[in-house]
Structures are given as C-alpha cells and as structure tokens.
Coordinates of C-alpha atoms in Angstrom, one line a residue:
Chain A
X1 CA 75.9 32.3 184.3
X2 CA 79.5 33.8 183.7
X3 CA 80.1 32.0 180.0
X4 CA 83.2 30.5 182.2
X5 CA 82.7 27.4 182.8
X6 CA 84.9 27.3 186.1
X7 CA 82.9 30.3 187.5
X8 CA 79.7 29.1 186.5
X9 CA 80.8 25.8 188.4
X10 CA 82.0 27.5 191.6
X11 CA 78.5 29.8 191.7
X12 CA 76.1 26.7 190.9
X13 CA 78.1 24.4 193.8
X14 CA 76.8 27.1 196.3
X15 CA 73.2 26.2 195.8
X16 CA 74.4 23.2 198.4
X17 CA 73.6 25.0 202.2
X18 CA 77.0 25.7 204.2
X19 CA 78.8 26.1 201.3
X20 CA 79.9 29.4 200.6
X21 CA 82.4 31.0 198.3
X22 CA 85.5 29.6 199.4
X23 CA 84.3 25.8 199.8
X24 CA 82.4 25.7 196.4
X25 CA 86.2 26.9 194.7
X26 CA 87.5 24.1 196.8
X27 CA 85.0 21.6 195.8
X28 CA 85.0 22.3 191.8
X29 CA 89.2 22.6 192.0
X30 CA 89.1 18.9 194.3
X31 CA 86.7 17.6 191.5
X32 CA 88.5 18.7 188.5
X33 CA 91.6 17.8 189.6
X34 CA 91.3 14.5 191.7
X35 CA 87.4 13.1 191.0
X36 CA 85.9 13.7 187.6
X37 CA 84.7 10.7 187.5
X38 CA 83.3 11.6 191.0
X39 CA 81.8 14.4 189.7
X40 CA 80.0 13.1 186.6
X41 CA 78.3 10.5 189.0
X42 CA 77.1 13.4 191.2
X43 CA 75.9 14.9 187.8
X44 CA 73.8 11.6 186.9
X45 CA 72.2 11.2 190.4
X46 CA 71.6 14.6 190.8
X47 CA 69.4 15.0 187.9
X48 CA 67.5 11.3 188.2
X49 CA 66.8 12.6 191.5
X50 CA 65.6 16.0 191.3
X51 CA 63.2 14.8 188.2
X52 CA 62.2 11.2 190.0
X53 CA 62.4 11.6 193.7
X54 CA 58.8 12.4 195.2
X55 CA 56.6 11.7 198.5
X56 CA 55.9 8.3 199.8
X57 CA 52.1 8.2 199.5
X58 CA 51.9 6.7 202.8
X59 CA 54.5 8.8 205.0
X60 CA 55.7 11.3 202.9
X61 CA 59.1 10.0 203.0
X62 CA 61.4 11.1 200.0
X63 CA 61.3 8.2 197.5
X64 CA 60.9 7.5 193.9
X65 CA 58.7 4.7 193.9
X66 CA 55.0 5.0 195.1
X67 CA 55.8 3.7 198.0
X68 CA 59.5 4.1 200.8
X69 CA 61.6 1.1 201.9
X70 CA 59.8 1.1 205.1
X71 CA 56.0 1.6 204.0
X72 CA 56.8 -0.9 200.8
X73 CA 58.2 -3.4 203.9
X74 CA 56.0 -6.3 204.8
X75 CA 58.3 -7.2 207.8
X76 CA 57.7 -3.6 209.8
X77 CA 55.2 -3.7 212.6
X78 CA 52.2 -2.3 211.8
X79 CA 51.1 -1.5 215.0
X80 CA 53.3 1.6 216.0
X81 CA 53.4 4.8 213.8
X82 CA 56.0 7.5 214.5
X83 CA 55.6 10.9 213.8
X84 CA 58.6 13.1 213.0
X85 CA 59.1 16.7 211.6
X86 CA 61.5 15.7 208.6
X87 CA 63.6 13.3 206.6
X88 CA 66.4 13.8 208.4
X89 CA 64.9 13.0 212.0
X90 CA 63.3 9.6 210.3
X91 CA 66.9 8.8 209.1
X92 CA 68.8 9.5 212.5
X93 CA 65.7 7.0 214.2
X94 CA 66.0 4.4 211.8
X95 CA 70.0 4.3 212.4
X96 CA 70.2 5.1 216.3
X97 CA 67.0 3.2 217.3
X98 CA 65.7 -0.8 216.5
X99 CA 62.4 0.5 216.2
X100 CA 60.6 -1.7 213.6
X101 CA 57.3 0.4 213.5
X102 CA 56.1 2.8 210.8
X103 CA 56.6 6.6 210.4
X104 CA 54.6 9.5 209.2
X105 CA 56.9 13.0 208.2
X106 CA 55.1 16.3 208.8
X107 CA 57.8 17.9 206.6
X108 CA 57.5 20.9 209.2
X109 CA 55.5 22.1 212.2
X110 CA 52.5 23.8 213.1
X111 CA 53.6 27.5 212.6
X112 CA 50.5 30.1 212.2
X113 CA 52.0 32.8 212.3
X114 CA 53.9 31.7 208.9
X115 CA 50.7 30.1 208.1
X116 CA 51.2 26.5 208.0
X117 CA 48.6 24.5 209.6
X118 CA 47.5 20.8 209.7
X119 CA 46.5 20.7 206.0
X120 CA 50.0 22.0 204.7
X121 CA 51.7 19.1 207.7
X122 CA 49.4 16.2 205.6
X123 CA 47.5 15.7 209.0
X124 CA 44.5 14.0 206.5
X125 CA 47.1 11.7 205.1
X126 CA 48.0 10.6 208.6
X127 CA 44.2 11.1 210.0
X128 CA 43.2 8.4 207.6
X129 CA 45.9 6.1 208.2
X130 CA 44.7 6.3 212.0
X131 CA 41.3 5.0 210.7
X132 CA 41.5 2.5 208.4
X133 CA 45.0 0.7 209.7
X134 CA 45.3 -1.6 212.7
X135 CA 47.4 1.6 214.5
X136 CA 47.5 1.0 218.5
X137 CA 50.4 3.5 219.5
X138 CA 51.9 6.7 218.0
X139 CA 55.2 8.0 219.0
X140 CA 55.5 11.8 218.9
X141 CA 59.2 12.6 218.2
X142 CA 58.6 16.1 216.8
X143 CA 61.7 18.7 218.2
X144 CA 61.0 20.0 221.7
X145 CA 60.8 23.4 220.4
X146 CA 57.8 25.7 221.2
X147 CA 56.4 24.7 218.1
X148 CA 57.6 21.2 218.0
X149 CA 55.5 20.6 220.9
X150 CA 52.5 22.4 220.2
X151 CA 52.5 19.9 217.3
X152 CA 52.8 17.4 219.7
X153 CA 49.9 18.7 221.8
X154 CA 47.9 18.8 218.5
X155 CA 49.1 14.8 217.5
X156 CA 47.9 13.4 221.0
X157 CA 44.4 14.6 220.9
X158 CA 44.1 13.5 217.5
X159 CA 45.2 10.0 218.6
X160 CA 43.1 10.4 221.7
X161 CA 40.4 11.4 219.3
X162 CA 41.3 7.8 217.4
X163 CA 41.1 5.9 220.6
X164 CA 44.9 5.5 219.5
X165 CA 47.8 6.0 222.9
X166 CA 50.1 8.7 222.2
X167 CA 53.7 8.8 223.7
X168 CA 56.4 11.5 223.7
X169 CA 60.2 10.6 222.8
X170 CA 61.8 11.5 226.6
X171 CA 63.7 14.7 227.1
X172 CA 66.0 15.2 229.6
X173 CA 69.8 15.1 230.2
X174 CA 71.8 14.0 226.8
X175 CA 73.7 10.2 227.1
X176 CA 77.1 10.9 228.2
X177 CA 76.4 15.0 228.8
X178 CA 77.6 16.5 232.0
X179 CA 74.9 18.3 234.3
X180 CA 77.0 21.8 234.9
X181 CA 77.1 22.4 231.0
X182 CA 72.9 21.3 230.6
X183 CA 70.6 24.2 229.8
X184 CA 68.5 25.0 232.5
X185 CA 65.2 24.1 230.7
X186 CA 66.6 20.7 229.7
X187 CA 67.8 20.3 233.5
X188 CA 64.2 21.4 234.9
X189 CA 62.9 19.1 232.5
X190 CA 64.8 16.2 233.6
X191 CA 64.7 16.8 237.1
X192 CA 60.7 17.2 236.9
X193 CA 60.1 13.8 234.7
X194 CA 62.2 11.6 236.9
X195 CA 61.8 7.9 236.8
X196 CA 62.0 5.2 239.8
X197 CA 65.2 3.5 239.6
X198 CA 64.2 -0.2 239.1
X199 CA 66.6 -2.6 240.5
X200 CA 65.1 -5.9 240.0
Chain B
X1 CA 74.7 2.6 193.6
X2 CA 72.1 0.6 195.7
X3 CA 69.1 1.1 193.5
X4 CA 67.6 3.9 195.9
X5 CA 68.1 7.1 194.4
X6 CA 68.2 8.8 197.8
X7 CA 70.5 6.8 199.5
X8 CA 72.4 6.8 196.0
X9 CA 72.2 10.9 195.8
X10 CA 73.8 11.1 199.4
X11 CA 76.8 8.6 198.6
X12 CA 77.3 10.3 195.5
X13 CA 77.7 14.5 197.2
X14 CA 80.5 12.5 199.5
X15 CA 82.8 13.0 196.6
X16 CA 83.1 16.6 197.5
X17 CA 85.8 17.3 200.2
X18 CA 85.1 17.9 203.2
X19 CA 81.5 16.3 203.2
X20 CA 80.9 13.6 205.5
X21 CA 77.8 11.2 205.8
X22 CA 75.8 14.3 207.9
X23 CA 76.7 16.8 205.1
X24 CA 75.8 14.7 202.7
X25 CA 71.8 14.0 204.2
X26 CA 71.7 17.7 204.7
X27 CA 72.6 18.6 200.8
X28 CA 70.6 16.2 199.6
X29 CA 67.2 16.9 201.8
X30 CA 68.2 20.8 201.2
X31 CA 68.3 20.1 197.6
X32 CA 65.2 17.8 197.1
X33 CA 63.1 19.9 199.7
X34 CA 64.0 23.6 198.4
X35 CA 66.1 23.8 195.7
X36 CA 65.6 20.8 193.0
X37 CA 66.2 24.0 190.4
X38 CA 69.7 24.6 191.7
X39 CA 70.0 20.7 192.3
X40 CA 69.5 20.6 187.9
X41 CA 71.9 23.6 187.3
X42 CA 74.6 22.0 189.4
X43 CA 74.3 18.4 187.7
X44 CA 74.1 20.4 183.9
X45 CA 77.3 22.5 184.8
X46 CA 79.0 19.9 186.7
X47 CA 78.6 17.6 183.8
X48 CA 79.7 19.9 181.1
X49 CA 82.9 21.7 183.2
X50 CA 83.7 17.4 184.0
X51 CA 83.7 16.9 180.6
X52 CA 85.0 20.5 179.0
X53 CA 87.9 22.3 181.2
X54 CA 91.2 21.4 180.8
X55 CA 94.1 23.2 181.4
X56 CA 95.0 26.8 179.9
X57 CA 97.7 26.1 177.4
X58 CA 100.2 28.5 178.7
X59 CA 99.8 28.8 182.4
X60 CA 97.8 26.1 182.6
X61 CA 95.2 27.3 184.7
X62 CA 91.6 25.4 184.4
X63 CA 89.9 26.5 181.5
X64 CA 87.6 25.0 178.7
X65 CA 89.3 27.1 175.8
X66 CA 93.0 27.0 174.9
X67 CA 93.4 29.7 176.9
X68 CA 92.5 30.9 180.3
X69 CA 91.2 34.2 181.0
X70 CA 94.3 36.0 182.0
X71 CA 96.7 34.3 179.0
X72 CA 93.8 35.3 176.5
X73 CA 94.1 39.5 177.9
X74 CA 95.7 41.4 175.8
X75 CA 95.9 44.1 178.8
X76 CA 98.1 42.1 181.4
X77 CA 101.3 43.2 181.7
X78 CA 103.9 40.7 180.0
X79 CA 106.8 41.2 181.7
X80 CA 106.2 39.9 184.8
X81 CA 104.6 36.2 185.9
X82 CA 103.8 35.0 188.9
X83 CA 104.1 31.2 189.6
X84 CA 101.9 29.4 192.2
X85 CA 101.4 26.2 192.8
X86 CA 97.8 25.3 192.4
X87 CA 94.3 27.2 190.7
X88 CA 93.3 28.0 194.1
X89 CA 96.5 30.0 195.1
X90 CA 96.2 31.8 191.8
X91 CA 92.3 32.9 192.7
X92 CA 93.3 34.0 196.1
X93 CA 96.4 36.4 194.2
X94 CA 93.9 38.0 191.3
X95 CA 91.2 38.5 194.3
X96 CA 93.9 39.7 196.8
X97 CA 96.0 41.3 195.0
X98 CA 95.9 45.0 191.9
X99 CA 98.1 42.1 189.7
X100 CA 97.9 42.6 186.4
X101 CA 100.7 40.3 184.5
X102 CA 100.6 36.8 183.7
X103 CA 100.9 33.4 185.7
X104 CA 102.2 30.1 185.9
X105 CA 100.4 27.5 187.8
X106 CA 102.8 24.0 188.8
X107 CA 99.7 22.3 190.0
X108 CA 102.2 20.9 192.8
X109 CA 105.5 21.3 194.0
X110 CA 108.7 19.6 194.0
X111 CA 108.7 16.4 196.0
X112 CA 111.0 13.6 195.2
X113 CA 110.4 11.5 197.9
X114 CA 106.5 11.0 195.7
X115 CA 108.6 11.1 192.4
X116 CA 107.7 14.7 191.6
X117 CA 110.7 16.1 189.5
X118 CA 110.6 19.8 187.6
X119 CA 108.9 17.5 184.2
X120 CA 105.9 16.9 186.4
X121 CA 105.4 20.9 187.4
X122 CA 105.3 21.9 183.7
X123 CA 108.8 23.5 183.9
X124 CA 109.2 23.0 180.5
X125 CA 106.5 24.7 179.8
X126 CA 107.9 27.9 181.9
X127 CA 111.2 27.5 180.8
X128 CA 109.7 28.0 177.0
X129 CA 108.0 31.4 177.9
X130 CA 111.0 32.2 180.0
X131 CA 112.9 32.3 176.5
X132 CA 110.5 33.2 173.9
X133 CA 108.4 36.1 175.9
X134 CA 109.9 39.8 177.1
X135 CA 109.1 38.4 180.9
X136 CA 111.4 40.8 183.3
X137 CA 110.9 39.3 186.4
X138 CA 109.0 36.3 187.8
X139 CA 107.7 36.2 190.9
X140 CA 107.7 33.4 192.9
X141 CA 104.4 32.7 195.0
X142 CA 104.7 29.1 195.8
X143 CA 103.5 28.1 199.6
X144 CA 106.2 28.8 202.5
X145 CA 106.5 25.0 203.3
X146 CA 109.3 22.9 202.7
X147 CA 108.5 21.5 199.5
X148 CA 107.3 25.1 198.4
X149 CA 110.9 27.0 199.3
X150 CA 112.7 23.6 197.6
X151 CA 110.5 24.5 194.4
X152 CA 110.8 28.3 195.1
X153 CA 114.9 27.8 195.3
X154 CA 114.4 25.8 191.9
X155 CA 112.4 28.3 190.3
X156 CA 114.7 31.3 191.1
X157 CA 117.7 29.1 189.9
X158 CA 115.7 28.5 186.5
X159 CA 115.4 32.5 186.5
X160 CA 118.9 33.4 186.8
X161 CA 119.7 31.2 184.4
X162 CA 117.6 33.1 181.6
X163 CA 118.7 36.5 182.9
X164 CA 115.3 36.7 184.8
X165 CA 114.9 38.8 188.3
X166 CA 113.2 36.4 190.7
X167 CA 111.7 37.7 193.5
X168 CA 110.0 35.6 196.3
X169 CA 106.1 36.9 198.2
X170 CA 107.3 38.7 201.4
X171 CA 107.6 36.2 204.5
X172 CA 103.8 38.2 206.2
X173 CA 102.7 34.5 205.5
X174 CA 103.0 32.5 208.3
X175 CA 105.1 29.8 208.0
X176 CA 104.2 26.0 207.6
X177 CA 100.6 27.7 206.4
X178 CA 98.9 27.6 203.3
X179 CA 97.8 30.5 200.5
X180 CA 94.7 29.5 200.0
X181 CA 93.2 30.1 203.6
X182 CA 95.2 33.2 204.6
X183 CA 93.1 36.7 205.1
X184 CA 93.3 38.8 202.1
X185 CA 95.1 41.9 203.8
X186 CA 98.0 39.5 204.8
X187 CA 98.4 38.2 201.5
X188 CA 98.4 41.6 199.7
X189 CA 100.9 42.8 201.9
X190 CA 103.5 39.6 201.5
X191 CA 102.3 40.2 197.8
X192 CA 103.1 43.6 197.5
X193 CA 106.4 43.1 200.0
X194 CA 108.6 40.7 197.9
X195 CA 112.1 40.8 197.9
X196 CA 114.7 40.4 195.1
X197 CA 115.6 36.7 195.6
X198 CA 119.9 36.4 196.1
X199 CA 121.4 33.5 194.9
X200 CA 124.9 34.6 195.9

C-alpha cells in the first residue's frame, strides 16, 4: 500500500492472473474514467463472493449455497457422474455438451511428487456418492496429461471396484484441425483408437 | 445479477477492458481458488479509489487530494509543462523519461466532428497557469494522430500567444501509433529530441 490511492489500485488489480503492470494501469484508468459504476459493482460482488462462495457438498463445485445449480437440480440424470479436474473444465462441458448427468471436481490431479493424493482430490466424497447413489456410468474427462490420466487410471478401478462402467472423453484429432499441424502423440493417438465408419 | 454469485462475479470482472467471457472464468476461479485475500484488497481499494479520486486540481491528473503528486512537489521545475492527452500517456512520460516539471493532462483531444472544442480539454484551465505561473516553455506530448497534431497545432497557437516556447516530442514515434504502448527507449528519445515548434 502506496497511501495513493491510484497506485494502490493499479498494484491490487494485479492480483487478477495475466494482468501485469501495464494492463492493471489500463484497467483502473478505463474504470475511473468510463465505468465507476462498473467498478463499484465488481467491488460488491467481489467481496460477497470471496466471504460466501464455498464447495458444493456434493461435487465440489464453487457455490454459495450448500448445494450447485446442478446437484440442487431435480431434472439432471442421476445415472451418469462426470469427473473433471476443475471448475473451469465443468463450465466448458456444461456449455459445449447436452450432457444432463452429474459431475464430481477433483480441484486438481493426482501429483505425488507435490504430494497430493486421493484424500486432498475428495476421492471419499466421490467414493461414497458411488455407493449410496443409483450411479451406472462415470465419465472420466480429466486432461490427457501424464498426470491427468494416471488420475484416470486411478477413477476406473475405483468404478470397477463399484461395479460402476467407466468411460474416457475421446482424444484424437481436434474438430476442424488439420492433420500436418497435429502433434504427433495426438496423431498416434487418433490413428491407434480408430472407429468403424458406420454408414447405415 | 442473476442471483448466483459466481455467474454474478464473472459478469461483473467484464467491466474491465479487454476481458472477455474466458478472462473473466479464469479471474474469477483464480481468485476464489488462490487468492480470495487479493480478491478482498481489490474490492476495498476499488471501492474507495471509485468513490475517492478525482481529478488533480491543476493538471488534472487522477488524484484523491486536491492535488496530484507532481502539482503538490515543491521540487519540479515550474517553468516548463508538458501536456498529454490522457493519465496513461503522463505515466508512460514520468517512467520513461528524467522529467522533472509540471503537466497538463486534456483527458482527450480536439475532435469536432464528436463536439470536442478547447472548453472540453480544460484549456481554460491551461490558459490560467499559462498567465499566472513563470512557465518558459510547454511542451507538447499529445499522440502523433490527426486529432493529436490538430490539438498539438492548437496548443502551440495558445503558447505563442502568451509569449510561451512550444515545442513538440520528436517525430521517433511512429506515426498513426499511440504513447501509451510504445517501448520506453523510443519514447525517451522523441522525449528528449523535441523541436522548437514554428508557427511562421
């Protein structure tokens, strides 16, 4: 803290990631010049949420309530449970996909060399969904990274374990990507899990 | 404000320029996952500088006394000011540049075609100091676009007629680009490369 307010501004807006120096004096200039009232909204939100905003008890999505839209939902299926690493991968499923199932956020990945393992990923939370709800399939969608799928390795047999199926998000050649410009991993990856062209 | 606090945080960080829907998820997991500390600082100081800073009463720069910073120095040298046309181009000068006089900020330039006349750039204002301060020469720093030479011819025109030197940031800057985003060697040399402007 400077004792300038403008300063003080410009150095707090940087606690935002991607923002550095330049942007944050952009940002607090834009505000005080064109949005205040912009700005004392941010302010308002800001706080409710940083005091109010918690963990769904069922998925460990971020929501103020005991309970997310989804979980609190009596018209999701009940059936299917998806498994992601964060937030943000729940929100880009919800909006690119109709999938009407449930979720379950790991908020990370199994990582032992930075020591986090099932207990700090919730994996009791989720074990004792698998038991006491009517679950039939869970859908792995963690990142295919090296650690994103030992997760997934670890998911499956616990849903084996539950008698529960376990499926894997497909990876392979992005929608609308162009083969030359594909990593050779993704390529070997899509090459190896071809599908049968069905032309019924 | 749709009653989620979530959804409501990540509409409300859209006021800030250049943050799109992504951006905005991104902040406000960053924020709630890592950093709800720097999430409470920004909402107290955003709050306080929306409500607090106004403009300095003699350059009018931002500031939440009656006087900004530089104006409120008594070791700035008073016989030269340097007029820019917004805050930001002023930061980019005192970080750029060894100035040490005073400033005048137009928060715009001259635009008639938007209704923008001299009354709406605080010339007034300037043309107040012009008379009652010991300024020698003014130095004109306003962007090399066409409504910044316009103001910039308007400005060494005001000069003249108080008996004022005018001189004009060399022509290092490219043209048709903007203060704020040029490298700080370029800027220190147009800076320290102005010529006398000739109104022969």
């Amino acid at each position: 803290m400077s004792g300038v307010l403008l300063d003080d501004l410009i150095e707090a807006l940087r606690c935002l990631p991607g923002v550095g120096p330049k942007s944050a004096q952009r940002m607090a200039f834009h505000l005080l010049q064109r949005d205040r009232r912009g700005g004392h909204t941010l302010s308002a939100v800001l706080s409710q949420a940083m005091d109010r905003v918690g963990h769904c008890e069922r998925c460990r999505m971020y929501t103020e309530g005991a309970l997310c839209r989804v979980c609190d939902s009596s018209r999701r299926d009940g059936s299917q449970i998806c498994v992601v690493e964060t937030p943000a991968d729940r929100s880009s499923i919800e909006s690119a996909t109709g999938y009407q199932g449930q979720y379950f956020l790991l908020l990370g990945h199994l990582s032992p060399l930075d020591g986090v393992g099932p207990d700090d990923l919730g994996m009791p939370i989720l074990e004792q969904r698998l038991t006491t709800e009517s679950i039939e399939e869970m859908i792995v969608a963690t990142n295919p990274t090296i650690e994103g799928e030992a997760t997934a390795h670890y998911l499956s047999r616990l849903a084996t374990r539950h008698g529960i199926r376990a499926t894997r998000i497909a990876h392979g050649v992005p929608v609308g990507g162009e083969l030359e410009y594909i990593d050779r991993n993704t390529l070997a990856h899509a090459f190896n899990g071809r599908l049968i062209i069905d032309n019924e």
